[in-house]
C-alpha cells in the first residue's frame, strides 16, 4: 500500500508541473497585452512599456514562467495588477469558501445518487428503474446557473425563505452560513448527481447479479441488509472513481455559482482575473483549483485501493 | 440490425432527433418563424407578460422574448457545430496518429491530453477565453479545444482495435500509404462511436456556450444568446420571471434532446453498452 501511495505521489508532482505549463501557456501564448487591459485604451506606449517592464512582461515567455514558478514554489503568487496587493493571502482566505461549497454540493449529489441509484438497480427493468433513469437524464440536462436562477425565483423572490446571496463564515454564524450555502450547493449538487446516479445503478446491477448476493437473498436476508450491508461496499469502488471525476467537474460550476450567489471564493477571483485581465489573480486561482482537483483524485485513488487491494497489486505490477 | 429496436430506443431517437431538427430549423429559419426583431427596442412594451402579441412576453427594453429565444438557437447551434468540429478534427488527428505510430509519439500526446483533463472543462474554457479575449468566435475555439482530449482518447482506443484486424495487415502488405490507411481504411471503421460522442458533445457545447455567455465571456449583449438572456433576466425576477425561465428552458430542452439523440444512437449501434 505504501508503495502504491508513493507511486501515485511520484506521478502527482510531474503532472502538477505539466499543469502549470499548460496553464501558463494558455494564458500567455496568445497576443494581446495585459498592460493595455490594465491601463485602458488611452494608455501611452511609454506607460505600457513601463508597466510591462515593472511586471516582467517584456521578458521571454520561458523566463517569465521560470521566475513565476520559482516564486509560486516559495508560496509567493505575485501581486494583483489592478489592486497591487499580494494574491496569496487573498487566495487562501477564499479557498475555505470554495471548498465548503464544493464539499456541501458533493454531499448533496451523493445523498441523491446513492439511495436512488441503489433503488433503480434493485428495481432493474421495472417502472421505478425507468423513472429514476428519466430523473437522472432530466437532472443531467439542467444548466446549473438556470437551476440557481429558478431556486432564487422560488425560495427568495416568491417564498422569501432564503437570502439571495452573500457569505458569512461558519465560525461566525453557523445557521446563517448554512442558509446562504443551501441554494448554491443544491444548484451544483443536483446537476452532479445525474451521472453519479447512473454509475451507482450500473455498479449495483453488476453486484446484484453476483453469486454472493444471490446466496444472501436465498438465505432469507432482508432487502435492506442485502442492499446496504452486502452490495453497496463493492459497488462503491467504481463509483468512487467516477465520483472523483464528478468532483472535478463540479469545480467548473463553482466559478459560475459563486458569481451568482456573491460567494467570495476562488472561482469568483478567477472570474475577476479574466474580466480585468489580471494574470497573477487568474493564474493563482486556476492553479489552486487544479491542485485541489488533482489532490481529490489522489485521495480517491488511495481510498479506492484500500477498498479493493487488487488495484494496488495491478498498479504495483505485483 | 433492426431487431435491436425497442420502444425505448425508438423513443430516445425520435425525441432526440425531433428536438435536434427543431433546433436546426430555428437556427436556419429564425426570421421566417418570428416576424418580430430580436433587437428592436420598444420602451412602451417593456416587461410585458406573455400575450397574443408577445407569446413569451418582453424584456426590460421591450424586446420580444420569443424572437430572442428563437434567434439565440442560431448562436447555440453555430457554436456547438464549430466546437464539435474542432474537437472532432483535432481529436481524430491526435487519436489516429497516436494509435498508428505508438511509442514516444503516442506517449507524448496522451500525457498532454491527461494534463488537459486535470482542469475542470468549463474552467479550462474560461482560461483559454482569457488568453483569446471574449467573443463568440473565441468561445467556439475554446469549447472546441476542451473537446479534443475526449475525442482523441476515443479515436485512439477504437483505432487500436481496428489496427489489429486482418484487413489492415493486408492493406499494409500491399503498400497502402499511411494517410490512405488512416483516413480511408481506419477512420470509416471508428466513425460510429465518434458520431455518438459528437451528439453528446453538442449537448455539452450548448451548456458551456451558455455558461460562458452567462458570465459575459461569450456572446455580448445585445446579441441574443440564451446565457446572456438568463443573466439579463436575473435582475427582473420579481417583475418578469419569464425572462429567466424561457431561455433556461430552451437550453434544458436542447441539451436533453442532444443527450437523448446520443443515447439513442449508442443504444442502436451498440445495445450492449445500454447498462
Coordinates of C-alpha atoms in Angstrom, one line a residue, chain B residues 126-249:
Chain B
X126 CA -12.6 30.2 -19.3
X127 CA -8.8 30.2 -19.1
X128 CA -8.5 29.9 -22.9
X129 CA -11.0 32.7 -23.3
X130 CA -8.8 34.8 -21.0
X131 CA -6.0 34.4 -23.5
X132 CA -8.0 34.7 -26.7
X133 CA -10.3 37.5 -25.5
X134 CA -14.1 37.5 -25.1
X135 CA -16.1 37.0 -28.2
X136 CA -18.4 34.4 -29.9
X137 CA -15.7 33.1 -32.2
X138 CA -13.2 32.7 -29.4
X139 CA -15.9 30.8 -27.4
X140 CA -16.2 28.4 -30.3
X141 CA -12.4 27.8 -30.3
X142 CA -12.2 27.5 -26.5
X143 CA -15.0 24.9 -26.4
X144 CA -13.5 23.1 -29.4
X145 CA -10.1 22.8 -27.6
X146 CA -11.6 21.3 -24.5
X147 CA -13.3 18.7 -26.6
X148 CA -10.1 17.5 -28.3
X149 CA -8.8 15.2 -25.4
X150 CA -12.2 13.3 -25.2
X151 CA -12.3 12.7 -29.0
X152 CA -8.6 11.9 -29.1
X153 CA -8.9 9.2 -26.4
X154 CA -11.9 7.7 -28.1
X155 CA -10.4 7.7 -31.6
X156 CA -7.1 6.2 -30.2
X157 CA -8.9 3.4 -28.3
X158 CA -11.2 2.4 -31.2
X159 CA -8.4 2.7 -33.8
X160 CA -6.2 0.4 -31.8
X161 CA -8.9 -2.2 -32.0
X162 CA -9.2 -1.7 -35.8
X163 CA -5.4 -1.8 -36.3
X164 CA -5.4 -5.4 -35.1
X165 CA -7.8 -6.5 -37.9
X166 CA -6.5 -8.7 -40.7
X167 CA -7.6 -6.3 -43.5
X168 CA -5.3 -3.6 -42.1
X169 CA -2.4 -6.1 -42.2
X170 CA -3.4 -6.9 -45.8
X171 CA -3.5 -3.2 -46.7
X172 CA -0.1 -2.7 -45.1
X173 CA 1.3 -5.7 -47.0
X174 CA 0.3 -4.3 -50.4
X175 CA 1.9 -0.9 -49.6
X176 CA -1.1 1.3 -49.0
X177 CA 0.2 4.8 -48.0
X178 CA -0.1 5.9 -44.4
X179 CA -2.7 8.8 -45.0
X180 CA -4.8 6.5 -47.1
X181 CA -4.7 3.8 -44.4
X182 CA -5.6 6.2 -41.7
X183 CA -8.3 8.1 -43.4
X184 CA -9.8 5.6 -45.9
X185 CA -9.4 2.3 -44.0
X186 CA -9.4 3.1 -40.3
X187 CA -11.5 6.3 -40.0
X188 CA -14.7 4.9 -41.5
X189 CA -14.5 2.0 -39.1
X190 CA -14.2 4.2 -36.0
X191 CA -16.9 6.7 -37.1
X192 CA -19.8 5.3 -35.2
X193 CA -18.6 5.8 -31.6
X194 CA -17.2 9.2 -32.7
X195 CA -20.7 10.1 -34.0
X196 CA -22.3 9.1 -30.8
X197 CA -19.8 11.1 -28.8
X198 CA -20.4 14.1 -31.2
X199 CA -24.1 14.1 -30.4
X200 CA -23.4 14.2 -26.7
X201 CA -20.7 16.8 -27.4
X202 CA -23.3 19.0 -29.0
X203 CA -25.3 19.0 -25.7
X204 CA -22.2 19.8 -23.7
X205 CA -21.2 22.6 -26.1
X206 CA -24.7 24.2 -25.7
X207 CA -24.2 24.1 -22.0
X208 CA -20.7 25.5 -22.0
X209 CA -21.5 28.2 -24.5
X210 CA -24.5 29.4 -22.5
X211 CA -22.4 29.3 -19.3
X212 CA -19.7 31.4 -20.9
X213 CA -22.2 33.9 -22.3
X214 CA -23.9 34.0 -18.9
X215 CA -20.6 35.0 -17.4
X216 CA -20.2 37.7 -20.1
X217 CA -17.3 35.8 -21.8
X218 CA -19.2 34.6 -24.9
X219 CA -21.9 36.3 -26.9
X220 CA -22.1 40.0 -26.0
X221 CA -25.3 42.0 -25.4
X222 CA -27.4 42.9 -27.3
X223 CA -26.7 39.7 -29.2
X224 CA -29.4 37.2 -28.2
X225 CA -27.8 34.2 -26.6
X226 CA -29.6 32.0 -24.0
X227 CA -26.9 32.5 -21.4
X228 CA -26.9 36.3 -21.9
X229 CA -30.8 36.3 -21.7
X230 CA -30.8 34.4 -18.4
X231 CA -28.2 36.8 -16.9
X232 CA -30.2 39.8 -18.1
X233 CA -33.4 38.3 -16.7
X234 CA -32.0 37.7 -13.3
X235 CA -32.4 41.4 -12.4
X236 CA -36.1 41.3 -13.2
X237 CA -37.1 38.1 -11.5
X238 CA -39.8 39.6 -9.4
X239 CA -41.4 41.7 -12.2
X240 CA -40.8 39.4 -15.1
X241 CA -39.9 35.8 -14.1
X242 CA -40.4 34.5 -17.7
X243 CA -37.1 36.3 -18.7
X244 CA -35.2 33.8 -16.6
X245 CA -37.4 30.8 -17.2
X246 CA -37.8 30.8 -21.0
X247 CA -34.1 30.9 -22.2
X248 CA -33.2 28.3 -19.5
X249 CA -36.0 26.0 -20.7

